[in-house]
């Protein structure tokens, strides 16, 4: 299989090269030149364990890995570190199937990809004769940094350094990060906001003399961000797994369609569902659910992507995004793989903050329906599901649940089973969940751990290990620097 850049199809790489590189030099994203197809019958696959199914799907995309290499990556990624033997189990509530993607070490769905990415990267390095150790630098507004550290911790031949804005993450997010174990990890708070951290990391990545300096010490930089195909492809697996789960439990017959609804930010998770459909999973509609930052809802309705709008901080912060970077891949596919057209749209996004797709391309958006939820609609949905069924969902999942149910009520969905991607444990956003269920606004003096206690008392939901850990774990990282000190801090870390 060949991967090409969405902005220039003459750039061609193998899967392992694309994983190592992350982003193409022309700014484009890597996509498969031709789409593979699931070879075996889904009925046959429905008997497989998560890891065996992961192998069947990932081998279609990572075809330059040997069977041993790929199975090793998978087995290192999905095992006892997940607190459910099924890895991605489903719960049935209120007439829908909630696909729980939060049973990994950081209790959010980013684990599904970031637990395997380090292994895919080190295997790719070995395959391509790279002898340097890989250094990951990440700026985080809370969740991604922790998930990346948890994935890379103690993976040989890698190091990871994470920068977060001082005072800019929740108590629980900060505790999760500063207690991270592993000899190859470091996390530091920076006097500045998330954008300052992000800009600092980008400057280090673009500093060629610094790159030479660390190369002499045996290191090269890489990035763990969500445009890497090493993060995208592992996310296809759980949509096929969800379908197989319904087959195995005789909720559907082989070939019957399902609908899938995904709470969307960067457009990575829902793009994985789209690819699951493209390779042969019978999915009818893909529902793209947004919070008040509803740039994607408008895009699917009008064909214009316009980031020139107010930015809202919401109770579903991982979806507070105005530039959904993975959408570029969809633009490429719906343009009939037109790299020149994709490049033009993306440069318009930079210069004008918007672009409008052609009428022909709009016709290819038929797989999708989009919708959004306000803050009060999101909290009411958490309360409604809890009051009616006792099931507890987090704020991100609630956005998806609200949007899907509204479409259902207005007759816009077929009566095929509905699978809702559930992207975080309610414990990760305890304050919002308690406030929603009790229909109050809790005292801001109560800290994050206090709100977790309240959620536990209220719902009887077992406390995940990830939360137990932060109650007792030692603080291992207490560094605090100014923006100007980021580069020196990286230098020290590598000495
Ligand atoms: C990252 C994230 C999302 C959004 O996923 P995208 O792939 O960026 O669309 C939704 N929910 C949670 C909890 C997340 O961490």
Short mmCIF file of C-alpha atoms in Angstrom, two decimals, residues 58-453:
data_model
loop_
_atom_site.label_atom_id
_atom_site.label_comp_id
_atom_site.label_asym_id
_atom_site.label_seq_id
_atom_site.Cartn_x
_atom_site.Cartn_y
_atom_site.Cartn_z
CA UNK A 58 -4.57 -2.88 10.60
CA UNK A 59 -2.75 -5.30 8.30
CA UNK A 60 -4.82 -3.88 5.42
CA UNK A 61 -3.30 -0.43 6.04
CA UNK A 62 0.13 -1.26 7.48
CA UNK A 63 1.07 -3.85 4.90
CA UNK A 64 4.82 -3.32 5.16
CA UNK A 65 4.78 -4.62 8.75
CA UNK A 66 5.36 -8.35 9.21
CA UNK A 67 2.66 -10.30 11.05
CA UNK A 68 4.95 -10.57 14.09
CA UNK A 69 5.73 -6.86 14.10
CA UNK A 70 2.11 -5.81 13.89
CA UNK A 71 0.83 -8.36 16.41
CA UNK A 72 3.55 -7.24 18.84
CA UNK A 73 2.49 -3.62 18.52
CA UNK A 74 -1.14 -4.58 19.11
CA UNK A 75 -0.43 -6.85 22.08
CA UNK A 76 1.76 -4.21 23.70
CA UNK A 77 -1.01 -1.64 23.31
CA UNK A 78 -4.21 -3.43 24.37
CA UNK A 79 -4.06 -5.66 27.44
CA UNK A 80 -4.12 -5.32 31.23
CA UNK A 81 -3.70 -1.57 30.88
CA UNK A 82 -7.40 -1.53 29.91
CA UNK A 83 -9.84 -2.16 32.75
CA UNK A 84 -12.26 -4.14 30.58
CA UNK A 85 -11.32 -7.45 28.90
CA UNK A 86 -13.20 -6.41 25.74
CA UNK A 87 -11.09 -3.22 25.42
CA UNK A 88 -14.02 -1.36 23.77
CA UNK A 89 -17.25 -2.78 25.30
CA UNK A 90 -20.76 -1.55 24.49
CA UNK A 91 -23.53 -0.62 26.91
CA UNK A 92 -27.17 -0.49 25.88
CA UNK A 93 -29.21 2.40 27.28
CA UNK A 94 -32.20 4.45 26.13
CA UNK A 95 -32.48 2.50 22.87
CA UNK A 96 -28.87 3.11 21.76
CA UNK A 97 -25.53 1.34 22.01
CA UNK A 98 -22.82 3.36 23.74
CA UNK A 99 -19.41 2.20 22.49
CA UNK A 100 -17.18 2.85 25.50
CA UNK A 101 -13.77 3.96 24.31
CA UNK A 102 -12.56 5.08 27.74
CA UNK A 103 -11.34 1.94 29.46
CA UNK A 104 -7.64 2.71 28.91
CA UNK A 105 -5.12 4.17 31.36
CA UNK A 106 -6.19 7.83 31.04
CA UNK A 107 -9.95 7.05 30.84
CA UNK A 108 -10.53 8.87 27.54
CA UNK A 109 -10.65 7.66 23.95
CA UNK A 110 -7.24 9.10 22.98
CA UNK A 111 -5.78 5.99 24.64
CA UNK A 112 -7.19 3.82 21.85
CA UNK A 113 -4.63 5.38 19.48
CA UNK A 114 -1.89 6.65 21.80
CA UNK A 115 -1.34 3.30 23.49
CA UNK A 116 -0.28 1.82 20.14
CA UNK A 117 1.37 4.79 18.36
CA UNK A 118 4.72 4.52 20.26
CA UNK A 119 5.05 0.87 19.24
CA UNK A 120 4.15 1.61 15.62
CA UNK A 121 6.73 4.42 15.63
CA UNK A 122 9.62 2.45 17.11
CA UNK A 123 8.86 -0.49 14.80
CA UNK A 124 8.73 1.89 11.82
CA UNK A 125 12.06 3.41 12.88
CA UNK A 126 13.70 -0.01 13.06
CA UNK A 127 12.26 -1.03 9.67
CA UNK A 128 13.62 2.13 8.03
CA UNK A 129 17.11 1.90 9.51
CA UNK A 130 16.62 4.87 11.84
CA UNK A 131 19.06 4.42 14.72
CA UNK A 132 18.30 7.61 16.62
CA UNK A 133 15.97 7.66 19.60
CA UNK A 134 12.64 9.38 19.01
CA UNK A 135 11.85 12.48 21.08
CA UNK A 136 8.19 13.50 21.29
CA UNK A 137 7.39 17.09 22.25
CA UNK A 138 3.75 17.90 22.98
CA UNK A 139 1.88 21.01 24.07
CA UNK A 140 -1.35 20.13 25.80
CA UNK A 141 -4.48 21.77 27.13
CA UNK A 142 -4.94 18.76 29.41
CA UNK A 143 -5.92 15.42 27.92
CA UNK A 144 -3.71 14.67 24.95
CA UNK A 145 -0.47 15.26 26.86
CA UNK A 146 -1.37 12.75 29.54
CA UNK A 147 -2.54 10.15 27.02
CA UNK A 148 0.68 10.61 25.01
CA UNK A 149 2.86 10.26 28.14
CA UNK A 150 0.98 7.16 29.23
CA UNK A 151 1.58 5.65 25.78
CA UNK A 152 5.28 6.48 25.53
CA UNK A 153 6.24 5.83 29.19
CA UNK A 154 9.13 3.34 29.32
CA UNK A 155 8.89 2.47 25.62
CA UNK A 156 12.56 1.81 24.68
CA UNK A 157 14.25 4.29 22.31
CA UNK A 158 11.72 7.04 22.97
CA UNK A 159 11.53 10.10 25.22
CA UNK A 160 8.60 12.41 25.72
CA UNK A 161 8.35 15.94 27.08
CA UNK A 162 5.00 17.63 27.66
CA UNK A 163 4.32 21.35 28.21
CA UNK A 164 1.07 22.58 29.75
CA UNK A 165 -0.17 26.09 30.58
CA UNK A 166 0.38 26.92 34.28
CA UNK A 167 -3.06 27.30 35.85
CA UNK A 168 -4.67 26.38 32.54
CA UNK A 169 -5.71 22.77 33.17
CA UNK A 170 -8.14 21.23 35.69
CA UNK A 171 -6.91 19.88 39.08
CA UNK A 172 -7.49 16.33 37.97
CA UNK A 173 -5.74 16.83 34.63
CA UNK A 174 -2.74 18.41 36.40
CA UNK A 175 -2.56 15.62 38.98
CA UNK A 176 -2.81 13.01 36.23
CA UNK A 177 0.16 14.57 34.45
CA UNK A 178 2.51 15.43 37.33
CA UNK A 179 2.25 11.92 38.80
CA UNK A 180 3.17 10.21 35.50
CA UNK A 181 5.69 7.40 35.98
CA UNK A 182 8.40 6.39 33.50
CA UNK A 183 12.14 7.09 33.19
CA UNK A 184 11.74 8.68 29.76
CA UNK A 185 8.98 11.19 30.53
CA UNK A 186 8.99 14.79 31.67
CA UNK A 187 6.17 17.26 32.10
CA UNK A 188 6.54 20.97 32.84
CA UNK A 189 4.16 23.84 33.36
CA UNK A 190 4.77 27.02 31.38
CA UNK A 191 3.89 30.61 32.28
CA UNK A 192 1.55 31.23 29.37
CA UNK A 193 -1.57 29.86 27.72
CA UNK A 194 -1.99 26.78 25.52
CA UNK A 195 -1.19 28.72 22.34
CA UNK A 196 2.10 29.92 23.85
CA UNK A 197 3.05 26.31 24.64
CA UNK A 198 2.03 25.20 21.14
CA UNK A 199 3.99 28.00 19.46
CA UNK A 200 7.04 27.20 21.61
CA UNK A 201 6.94 23.54 20.54
CA UNK A 202 6.55 24.50 16.86
CA UNK A 203 9.55 26.84 17.11
CA UNK A 204 11.67 24.05 18.54
CA UNK A 205 10.54 21.66 15.77
CA UNK A 206 11.49 24.26 13.12
CA UNK A 207 14.87 25.15 14.64
CA UNK A 208 17.28 23.37 12.29
CA UNK A 209 20.46 24.11 14.24
CA UNK A 210 18.84 22.70 17.36
CA UNK A 211 17.79 19.64 15.34
CA UNK A 212 21.45 19.15 14.31
CA UNK A 213 22.55 19.58 17.90
CA UNK A 214 20.25 16.84 19.21
CA UNK A 215 21.04 14.61 16.21
CA UNK A 216 24.66 14.56 17.38
CA UNK A 217 23.45 13.25 20.70
CA UNK A 218 21.49 10.51 18.93
CA UNK A 219 17.98 11.98 18.93
CA UNK A 220 15.36 13.07 16.42
CA UNK A 221 12.07 14.87 17.03
CA UNK A 222 8.68 13.48 16.17
CA UNK A 223 5.12 14.46 16.89
CA UNK A 224 2.26 12.43 18.32
CA UNK A 225 -0.55 14.64 17.02
CA UNK A 226 -3.78 13.33 15.64
CA UNK A 227 -3.01 13.70 11.95
CA UNK A 228 -0.55 10.78 12.06
CA UNK A 229 -1.96 7.71 10.27
CA UNK A 230 -0.52 5.73 13.18
CA UNK A 231 -3.28 7.31 15.26
CA UNK A 232 -6.03 7.21 12.64
CA UNK A 233 -5.91 3.57 11.55
CA UNK A 234 -6.14 2.02 15.06
CA UNK A 235 -9.38 4.00 15.49
CA UNK A 236 -11.02 2.18 12.54
CA UNK A 237 -10.81 -1.08 14.47
CA UNK A 238 -13.39 -0.32 17.15
CA UNK A 239 -16.11 0.57 14.65
CA UNK A 240 -15.69 -2.81 12.97
CA UNK A 241 -15.55 -4.38 16.45
CA UNK A 242 -18.83 -2.68 17.40
CA UNK A 243 -20.48 -4.09 14.28
CA UNK A 244 -19.11 -7.56 15.02
CA UNK A 245 -20.33 -7.28 18.63
CA UNK A 246 -23.90 -6.62 17.41
CA UNK A 247 -23.61 -9.56 15.00
CA UNK A 248 -22.30 -11.89 17.67
CA UNK A 249 -25.12 -10.94 20.02
CA UNK A 250 -27.67 -11.43 17.22
CA UNK A 251 -28.86 -7.82 17.33
CA UNK A 252 -28.33 -7.63 13.55
CA UNK A 253 -27.78 -10.00 10.62
CA UNK A 254 -24.64 -9.83 8.50
CA UNK A 255 -25.02 -6.96 6.06
CA UNK A 256 -27.66 -5.03 8.04
CA UNK A 257 -26.78 -1.34 8.33
CA UNK A 258 -26.06 0.55 11.56
CA UNK A 259 -25.87 4.29 12.24
CA UNK A 260 -22.89 5.76 14.05
CA UNK A 261 -22.75 9.05 15.96
CA UNK A 262 -19.43 10.61 16.99
CA UNK A 263 -18.71 13.64 19.22
CA UNK A 264 -16.28 15.51 17.02
CA UNK A 265 -13.45 18.00 17.47
CA UNK A 266 -10.48 17.45 15.20
CA UNK A 267 -12.52 15.12 12.94
CA UNK A 268 -10.17 12.17 13.62
CA UNK A 269 -12.58 9.82 15.33
CA UNK A 270 -15.41 10.27 12.84
CA UNK A 271 -13.01 10.01 9.89
CA UNK A 272 -12.03 6.59 11.25
CA UNK A 273 -15.74 5.62 11.19
CA UNK A 274 -15.94 6.84 7.57
CA UNK A 275 -12.93 4.66 6.67
CA UNK A 276 -14.56 1.71 8.46
CA UNK A 277 -17.51 2.22 6.11
CA UNK A 278 -15.25 2.56 3.05
CA UNK A 279 -13.51 -0.75 3.76
CA UNK A 280 -16.81 -2.61 4.00
CA UNK A 281 -18.54 -2.13 7.37
CA UNK A 282 -22.27 -1.64 6.68
CA UNK A 283 -22.72 1.83 8.16
CA UNK A 284 -25.67 3.90 6.90
CA UNK A 285 -25.24 7.41 8.32
CA UNK A 286 -22.27 8.95 10.09
CA UNK A 287 -23.54 11.59 12.47
CA UNK A 288 -21.09 14.39 13.19
CA UNK A 289 -21.97 15.95 16.56
CA UNK A 290 -20.50 19.28 17.72
CA UNK A 291 -20.84 21.50 20.77
CA UNK A 292 -21.32 25.29 20.44
CA UNK A 293 -18.13 25.43 18.37
CA UNK A 294 -20.29 24.20 15.51
CA UNK A 295 -18.10 25.02 12.52
CA UNK A 296 -18.56 21.44 11.22
CA UNK A 297 -22.37 21.52 11.56
CA UNK A 298 -22.43 24.59 9.33
CA UNK A 299 -19.97 23.01 6.91
CA UNK A 300 -22.14 19.94 6.37
CA UNK A 301 -25.25 22.10 5.95
CA UNK A 302 -23.83 24.75 3.61
CA UNK A 303 -20.61 23.44 2.06
CA UNK A 304 -18.71 26.40 3.51
CA UNK A 305 -16.10 25.88 6.20
CA UNK A 306 -15.70 29.18 8.04
CA UNK A 307 -13.55 29.50 11.12
CA UNK A 308 -14.22 33.25 11.46
CA UNK A 309 -16.50 33.08 14.48
CA UNK A 310 -16.43 33.34 18.27
CA UNK A 311 -14.63 30.61 20.15
CA UNK A 312 -16.59 29.10 23.06
CA UNK A 313 -15.16 27.39 26.14
CA UNK A 314 -17.60 24.57 26.86
CA UNK A 315 -18.06 21.67 29.27
CA UNK A 316 -16.83 19.37 26.45
CA UNK A 317 -13.37 20.99 26.12
CA UNK A 318 -11.82 18.33 23.88
CA UNK A 319 -14.26 19.46 21.17
CA UNK A 320 -13.50 23.17 21.53
CA UNK A 321 -11.80 23.41 18.15
CA UNK A 322 -12.27 25.74 15.19
CA UNK A 323 -9.84 24.07 12.79
CA UNK A 324 -10.57 20.37 12.43
CA UNK A 325 -7.31 19.28 10.87
CA UNK A 326 -8.41 15.77 9.85
CA UNK A 327 -11.22 17.20 7.71
CA UNK A 328 -8.56 17.74 5.02
CA UNK A 329 -8.62 14.00 4.37
CA UNK A 330 -12.38 14.02 3.79
CA UNK A 331 -12.03 17.02 1.46
CA UNK A 332 -9.48 15.04 -0.54
CA UNK A 333 -11.75 11.97 -0.80
CA UNK A 334 -14.94 13.86 -1.73
CA UNK A 335 -13.08 15.82 -4.40
CA UNK A 336 -12.34 12.51 -6.13
CA UNK A 337 -8.77 12.51 -4.76
CA UNK A 338 -8.00 15.89 -6.35
CA UNK A 339 -4.74 16.95 -4.66
CA UNK A 340 -4.55 20.32 -6.44
CA UNK A 341 -8.09 21.29 -5.38
CA UNK A 342 -7.41 20.18 -1.79
CA UNK A 343 -4.26 22.30 -1.68
CA UNK A 344 -6.24 25.34 -2.87
CA UNK A 345 -8.97 24.89 -0.23
CA UNK A 346 -6.37 24.54 2.51
CA UNK A 347 -4.50 27.67 1.44
CA UNK A 348 -7.82 29.57 1.42
CA UNK A 349 -8.38 28.35 4.98
CA UNK A 350 -5.05 29.94 5.95
CA UNK A 351 -5.47 33.19 3.99
CA UNK A 352 -9.22 33.86 4.46
CA UNK A 353 -10.15 31.51 7.28
CA UNK A 354 -12.74 29.84 5.02
CA UNK A 355 -13.44 27.92 1.83
CA UNK A 356 -16.49 26.62 -0.04
CA UNK A 357 -16.55 23.20 -1.69
CA UNK A 358 -18.11 22.61 -5.12
CA UNK A 359 -21.69 21.34 -5.65
CA UNK A 360 -20.28 18.11 -7.00
CA UNK A 361 -18.29 17.58 -3.81
CA UNK A 362 -21.36 18.34 -1.70
CA UNK A 363 -23.14 15.39 -3.28
CA UNK A 364 -20.41 13.16 -1.85
CA UNK A 365 -21.25 14.26 1.70
CA UNK A 366 -24.32 12.05 1.64
CA UNK A 367 -22.78 9.65 4.18
CA UNK A 368 -22.94 12.37 6.84
CA UNK A 369 -25.55 14.17 8.91
CA UNK A 370 -24.43 16.91 11.28
CA UNK A 371 -25.89 18.55 14.34
CA UNK A 372 -24.88 20.44 17.47
CA UNK A 373 -25.84 20.85 21.12
CA UNK A 374 -25.82 23.91 23.37
CA UNK A 375 -24.49 23.75 26.92
CA UNK A 376 -27.95 23.39 28.46
CA UNK A 377 -28.95 20.73 25.92
CA UNK A 378 -25.79 18.82 26.85
CA UNK A 379 -26.49 18.88 30.61
CA UNK A 380 -30.17 18.00 30.11
CA UNK A 381 -29.13 15.00 28.06
CA UNK A 382 -26.87 13.72 30.87
CA UNK A 383 -29.74 14.13 33.32
CA UNK A 384 -32.34 12.59 31.01
CA UNK A 385 -30.27 9.44 30.35
CA UNK A 386 -29.39 9.11 34.04
CA UNK A 387 -32.95 9.66 35.30
CA UNK A 388 -34.49 7.30 32.73
CA UNK A 389 -31.93 4.50 32.75
CA UNK A 390 -29.33 4.99 35.52
CA UNK A 391 -26.57 5.04 32.90
CA UNK A 392 -24.03 7.86 33.26
CA UNK A 393 -22.41 9.52 30.25
CA UNK A 394 -19.74 12.23 30.09
CA UNK A 395 -20.17 15.69 28.57
CA UNK A 396 -18.65 14.82 25.16
CA UNK A 397 -20.75 11.70 24.82
CA UNK A 398 -23.81 13.72 25.85
CA UNK A 399 -23.32 16.06 22.88
CA UNK A 400 -23.44 13.04 20.56
CA UNK A 401 -26.34 11.47 22.42
CA UNK A 402 -28.38 14.67 22.24
CA UNK A 403 -27.73 15.20 18.52
CA UNK A 404 -28.52 11.58 17.59
CA UNK A 405 -31.73 11.54 19.62
CA UNK A 406 -32.92 14.79 18.12
CA UNK A 407 -32.36 13.44 14.59
CA UNK A 408 -34.16 10.25 15.55
CA UNK A 409 -37.16 12.14 16.88
CA UNK A 410 -37.44 14.20 13.73
CA UNK A 411 -37.35 11.07 11.58
CA UNK A 412 -34.03 11.80 9.93
CA UNK A 413 -32.43 8.46 10.82
CA UNK A 414 -33.37 4.97 9.64
CA UNK A 415 -34.38 2.58 12.41
CA UNK A 416 -31.05 0.75 12.14
CA UNK A 417 -29.26 0.23 15.48
CA UNK A 418 -27.52 3.39 16.63
CA UNK A 419 -23.96 3.23 17.97
CA UNK A 420 -22.81 6.31 19.89
CA UNK A 421 -19.08 6.75 20.44
CA UNK A 422 -18.57 7.33 24.17
CA UNK A 423 -15.28 9.14 24.44
CA UNK A 424 -14.56 9.78 28.13
CA UNK A 425 -15.32 8.38 31.55
CA UNK A 426 -17.78 10.57 33.47
CA UNK A 427 -15.12 10.66 36.22
CA UNK A 428 -12.96 12.77 33.97
CA UNK A 429 -15.54 15.57 34.02
CA UNK A 430 -17.09 14.93 37.42
CA UNK A 431 -18.11 18.50 38.19
CA UNK A 432 -20.18 18.93 35.02
CA UNK A 433 -21.81 15.53 35.49
CA UNK A 434 -22.77 16.14 39.13
CA UNK A 435 -24.09 19.60 38.26
CA UNK A 436 -26.13 18.17 35.37
CA UNK A 437 -27.65 15.32 37.35
CA UNK A 438 -28.46 17.49 40.38
CA UNK A 439 -29.39 20.42 38.16
CA UNK A 440 -27.26 22.83 40.24
CA UNK A 441 -24.10 24.85 39.85
CA UNK A 442 -21.62 23.46 42.38
CA UNK A 443 -19.48 25.59 44.65
CA UNK A 444 -16.28 26.38 42.73
CA UNK A 445 -14.28 26.05 45.98
CA UNK A 446 -14.87 22.31 45.96
CA UNK A 447 -11.86 20.81 44.18
CA UNK A 448 -11.84 18.14 41.48
CA UNK A 449 -11.31 15.23 43.87
CA UNK A 450 -14.23 16.41 45.97
CA UNK A 451 -16.47 16.40 42.89
CA UNK A 452 -15.30 12.86 42.10
CA UNK A 453 -16.38 11.80 45.60
#
